[in-house]
Amino acid sequence: MWIRFNSANPQGGQPGIRVLPAPLSSPSCIEVVRALSADGLGFFRRRSLKAWWITKNQVAMHKDSGSSDTPNYLGRIRHRKRSSEVSADANKANGSKLLVNDRNKYKSMLIRTYSSVWMIGGFTFIIYMGHLYIWALIVVIQIFMAKELFNLLRRANEERQLPGFRLLNWHFFFTAVLFTYGRFLSRQLVNTVTSDKLLYQLVSGLIKYQMFICYFLYIAGFVWFILTLKKKMYKYQFSQYAWTHMILLMVFVQSAFTVANIFEGIFWFLLPASLIIINDIAAYFFGFFFGRTPLIKLSPKKTWEGFIGASVTTLISAFMLANIMGRFQWLTCPRKDLSTGWLHCDPGTLFKPEYFSVPRCMHQWFPWKEVTILPVQWHALALGLFASIIAPFGGFFASGFKRAFKLKDFGDSIPGHGGITDRMDCQMVMAVFAYIYHQSFVMPQSLSVEMILEQILRNLTFEEQQFLYEQLGNIFQARQLLQA
């Protein structure tokens, strides 16, 4: 008879094997087992000891009898199957489960598609309503993102001991709202209230002292935080304080650039956002039907097939969408105020079509002899290249972030997609690039009338602006006299 153990034999000899000459039921066998197991039955309960008793006589008797029944040598000792041991019955069961998993897979795709259609429809309606409504949408998205991120490190037990501490987070949030949009939308706000002198003076004063007001609100929140510090809660409170500032940095940096893009022309907001949506949808479907090769460990569902297919689709879509969107003044004209009326402007050279003749050798394959291309389409290719290659790393960053907190999604506000933050991860990266690209390669580098006028409205009082107007009038009159 022999006994095999997982661990090395404490009595010497071959590791893992202990030979016992005594019969299975003899007291000596039981004593040896007890000697090797320091705590008796507890050793078996932890499943650290696996033993099989085999006697040559019993095996020989079984062979001679020719019985087909399997002898029960294990008695009451449990044998735990390894993960690699799969029986035929289990394979059949797995085969039936694969069908269930496939059904769940397609069901998830339908839910995701259904919610995507609703989101795209709502997004299209808000784009139709205009710049102010898009800005309101951005603020709502920011609130949901901040709520999801605030809840990541929230602990119910500590929160009960700190009444009003969650309110402090939102105080910092709305202070950041006032600071960010006060800086980016000051010109539009001033242009909106120019008809009313009293309101204009009030708004001008608020804009002039906007930075001081925001700093005072932040210091008030800082003092509030210090006064709420509680013994044995310091570590949690300071971690929440740092986490709040990180959230504000992540949320407001990208959203501030997004709002700036909106008022430069909806085109510079809609095209980058649409490219991210197209890239996400294309990557999902290419990976769903053709995905075989994993792309990155941070996101196991991402595949090279989905990544490459989405990149090609995004580049083609960028070139085509720019041609379509660039023909609507509602999308290309910048908004100088906070009104909601229709826009009419000179679209500029970027949005004026250029005609190119198709070579004669291609006439038999190409139905048109001439094609129309807007210069902005070449800029759209640069945006499409970034959206397909670099922007997905925002999603990889979010995947790693969720893994660090052992989360599947940031929230569950969008069926099939997770939370708002799950949809905005790539948009955050893309919005910053679109703004920087527009300022670097699209906007004229020299001073313009709009830029000078903005500085005048922001930095001069109403009386100083009147004085400047009178001085300019005198200068124009003197020039007219000299020309006469």
XYZ file of N, CA and C in Angstrom, residues 155-253:
297
model
N -17.025 56.134 0.717
C -17.258 55.087 1.707
C -18.424 55.490 2.592
N -19.395 54.619 2.655
C -20.639 54.968 3.363
C -20.399 55.216 4.841
N -19.557 54.407 5.478
C -19.341 54.555 6.921
C -18.697 55.893 7.252
N -17.682 56.271 6.470
C -17.024 57.552 6.726
C -17.940 58.727 6.400
N -18.773 58.583 5.338
C -19.655 59.669 4.960
C -20.673 59.975 6.055
N -21.124 58.935 6.769
C -22.087 59.172 7.859
C -21.466 59.987 8.986
N -20.189 59.836 9.177
C -19.520 60.580 10.241
C -19.097 61.978 9.809
N -19.260 62.293 8.534
C -18.867 63.599 8.000
C -20.037 64.245 7.281
N -21.045 64.701 8.002
C -22.208 65.314 7.333
C -21.798 66.593 6.600
N -22.261 66.729 5.380
C -21.950 67.911 4.582
C -20.639 67.832 3.830
N -19.889 66.736 4.009
C -18.597 66.642 3.335
C -18.780 66.482 1.826
N -19.825 65.764 1.403
C -20.083 65.608 -0.026
C -20.454 66.938 -0.661
N -21.116 67.806 0.096
C -21.474 69.131 -0.418
C -20.235 69.950 -0.741
N -19.149 69.713 -0.002
C -17.904 70.437 -0.253
C -17.342 70.099 -1.639
N -17.463 68.849 -2.057
C -17.006 68.463 -3.391
C -17.735 69.246 -4.475
N -19.043 69.375 -4.309
C -19.828 70.107 -5.309
C -19.567 71.610 -5.248
N -19.172 72.112 -4.082
C -18.771 73.519 -4.000
C -17.554 73.774 -4.880
N -16.561 72.912 -4.797
C -15.383 73.048 -5.666
C -15.765 72.855 -7.130
N -16.697 71.968 -7.399
C -17.108 71.712 -8.779
C -17.709 72.960 -9.416
N -18.672 73.590 -8.752
C -19.332 74.754 -9.356
C -18.430 75.990 -9.335
N -17.464 76.025 -8.434
C -16.450 77.085 -8.507
C -15.621 76.937 -9.782
N -15.271 75.691 -10.107
C -14.538 75.431 -11.345
C -15.389 75.760 -12.572
N -16.696 75.507 -12.510
C -17.598 75.872 -13.614
C -17.554 77.374 -13.859
N -17.673 78.156 -12.775
C -17.669 79.613 -12.899
C -16.342 80.123 -13.448
N -15.240 79.559 -12.989
C -13.928 80.021 -13.450
C -13.702 79.662 -14.923
N -14.004 78.425 -15.280
C -13.711 77.951 -16.642
C -14.537 78.681 -17.684
N -15.842 78.710 -17.489
C -16.701 79.306 -18.510
C -16.690 80.822 -18.455
N -16.348 81.376 -17.310
C -16.180 82.830 -17.252
C -15.023 83.297 -18.114
N -13.967 82.476 -18.196
C -12.826 82.835 -19.015
C -13.093 82.620 -20.499
N -13.779 81.554 -20.838
C -13.949 81.200 -22.243
C -15.122 81.920 -22.910
N -16.128 82.310 -22.126
C -17.344 82.860 -22.717
C -17.560 84.328 -22.378
N -16.523 85.011 -21.930
C -16.683 86.414 -21.540
C -17.062 87.279 -22.737
N -16.440 87.036 -23.891
C -16.742 87.846 -25.072
C -18.183 87.653 -25.511
N -18.650 86.395 -25.569
C -20.032 86.131 -25.973
C -21.030 86.750 -24.996
N -20.686 86.700 -23.702
C -21.600 87.266 -22.702
C -21.695 88.782 -22.838
N -20.575 89.446 -23.052
C -20.579 90.904 -23.212
C -21.344 91.304 -24.467
N -21.133 90.592 -25.547
C -21.835 90.915 -26.791
C -23.340 90.713 -26.678
N -23.765 89.864 -25.762
C -25.196 89.597 -25.606
C -25.914 90.737 -24.906
N -25.241 91.451 -24.000
C -25.914 92.453 -23.160
C -25.521 93.880 -23.542
N -24.971 94.089 -24.709
C -24.530 95.437 -25.083
C -25.690 96.414 -25.231
N -26.892 95.945 -25.470
C -28.026 96.848 -25.695
C -28.500 97.515 -24.412
N -28.243 96.896 -23.261
C -28.678 97.451 -21.979
C -27.455 97.985 -21.236
N -27.431 99.302 -20.975
C -26.253 99.921 -20.380
C -26.006 99.423 -18.959
N -27.059 99.345 -18.125
C -26.888 98.923 -16.742
C -26.427 97.469 -16.671
N -27.093 96.615 -17.448
C -26.715 95.213 -17.452
C -25.311 95.038 -18.028
N -24.983 95.856 -19.011
C -23.645 95.775 -19.588
C -22.574 96.130 -18.556
N -22.809 97.173 -17.780
C -21.847 97.560 -16.749
C -21.719 96.481 -15.677
N -22.839 95.860 -15.324
C -22.809 94.796 -14.315
C -22.005 93.595 -14.817
N -22.287 93.190 -16.035
C -21.578 92.033 -16.603
C -20.099 92.353 -16.784
N -19.789 93.552 -17.244
C -18.393 93.938 -17.425
C -17.639 93.901 -16.097
N -18.301 94.349 -15.035
C -17.662 94.296 -13.716
C -17.436 92.877 -13.243
N -18.417 92.008 -13.482
C -18.264 90.607 -13.089
C -17.120 89.943 -13.857
N -17.007 90.275 -15.126
C -15.931 89.685 -15.927
C -14.571 90.203 -15.469
N -14.515 91.498 -15.143
C -13.254 92.090 -14.714
C -12.759 91.456 -13.416
N -13.706 91.188 -12.482
C -13.319 90.636 -11.177
C -13.635 89.147 -11.073
N -13.830 88.519 -12.201
C -14.216 87.101 -12.198
C -13.155 86.216 -11.552
N -11.901 86.468 -11.839
C -10.835 85.647 -11.274
C -10.759 85.806 -9.760
N -10.935 87.031 -9.275
C -10.906 87.258 -7.827
C -12.090 86.566 -7.146
N -13.262 86.634 -7.770
C -14.447 85.989 -7.192
C -14.250 84.477 -7.095
N -13.715 83.893 -8.151
C -13.485 82.438 -8.138
C -12.439 82.050 -7.096
N -11.391 82.864 -6.977
C -10.369 82.568 -5.974
C -10.948 82.668 -4.568
N -11.803 83.657 -4.333
C -12.431 83.802 -3.014
C -13.316 82.592 -2.697
N -14.059 82.111 -3.704
C -14.898 80.930 -3.489
C -14.050 79.695 -3.204
N -12.905 79.587 -3.894
C -12.036 78.437 -3.634
C -11.445 78.493 -2.225
N -11.019 79.677 -1.803
C -10.466 79.819 -0.452
C -11.539 79.525 0.592
N -12.783 79.921 0.310
C -13.872 79.598 1.240
C -14.031 78.088 1.366
N -13.951 77.366 0.230
C -14.011 75.910 0.286
C -12.822 75.313 1.007
N -11.642 75.919 0.838
C -10.441 75.441 1.518
C -10.576 75.582 3.032
N -11.056 76.738 3.472
C -11.268 76.947 4.910
C -12.345 75.993 5.433
N -13.383 75.802 4.662
C -14.449 74.860 5.029
C -13.868 73.458 5.238
N -12.979 73.046 4.346
C -12.373 71.722 4.464
C -11.546 71.607 5.746
N -10.746 72.637 6.043
C -9.912 72.594 7.249
C -10.774 72.511 8.500
N -11.874 73.257 8.523
C -12.733 73.258 9.713
C -13.480 71.950 9.907
N -13.634 71.159 8.845
C -14.368 69.894 8.958
C -13.459 68.699 9.244
N -12.135 68.934 9.346
C -11.234 67.825 9.645
C -11.577 67.201 10.986
N -11.639 65.889 10.995
C -12.082 65.147 12.167
C -11.047 64.093 12.527
N -10.816 63.921 13.807
C -9.827 62.967 14.288
C -10.174 61.561 13.815
N -9.155 60.799 13.437
C -9.259 59.435 12.915
C -9.870 59.369 11.512
N -10.115 60.534 10.932
C -10.668 60.585 9.577
C -9.766 61.385 8.639
N -8.568 61.758 9.110
C -7.702 62.632 8.331
C -7.331 62.019 6.988
N -6.941 60.751 7.009
C -6.486 60.101 5.784
C -7.596 60.064 4.735
N -8.806 59.726 5.160
C -9.918 59.664 4.219
C -10.253 61.047 3.679
N -10.254 62.056 4.542
C -10.616 63.399 4.109
C -9.592 63.981 3.136
N -8.308 63.800 3.429
C -7.295 64.338 2.528
C -7.266 63.584 1.199
N -7.523 62.282 1.226
C -7.600 61.540 -0.035
C -8.784 62.022 -0.869
N -9.906 62.329 -0.226
C -11.054 62.867 -0.954
C -10.765 64.264 -1.507
N -10.031 65.060 -0.758
C -9.655 66.403 -1.214
C -8.785 66.330 -2.470
N -7.784 65.442 -2.444
C -6.921 65.276 -3.616
C -7.699 64.673 -4.785
N -8.571 63.715 -4.501
C -9.368 63.077 -5.546
C -10.296 64.093 -6.217
N -10.872 64.991 -5.443
C -11.746 66.027 -5.997
C -10.993 66.909 -6.984
N -9.788 67.311 -6.644
C -9.012 68.174 -7.538
C -8.592 67.430 -8.803
N -8.310 66.146 -8.680
C -7.965 65.370 -9.875
C -9.173 65.265 -10.806
N -10.362 65.082 -10.243
C -11.585 65.013 -11.047
C -11.815 66.332 -11.779
N -11.657 67.437 -11.064
C -11.861 68.745 -11.688
C -10.875 68.962 -12.828
N -9.644 68.504 -12.645
C -8.650 68.641 -13.711
C -9.043 67.813 -14.930
N -9.465 66.566 -14.694
C -9.828 65.690 -15.806
C -11.075 66.170 -16.541
N -12.071 66.637 -15.789
C -13.363 66.977 -16.379
C -13.319 68.339 -17.064
N -12.726 69.336 -16.412
C -12.870 70.709 -16.902
C -11.825 71.095 -17.931
N -10.689 70.449 -17.935
C -9.708 70.794 -18.961
C -10.260 70.479 -20.338
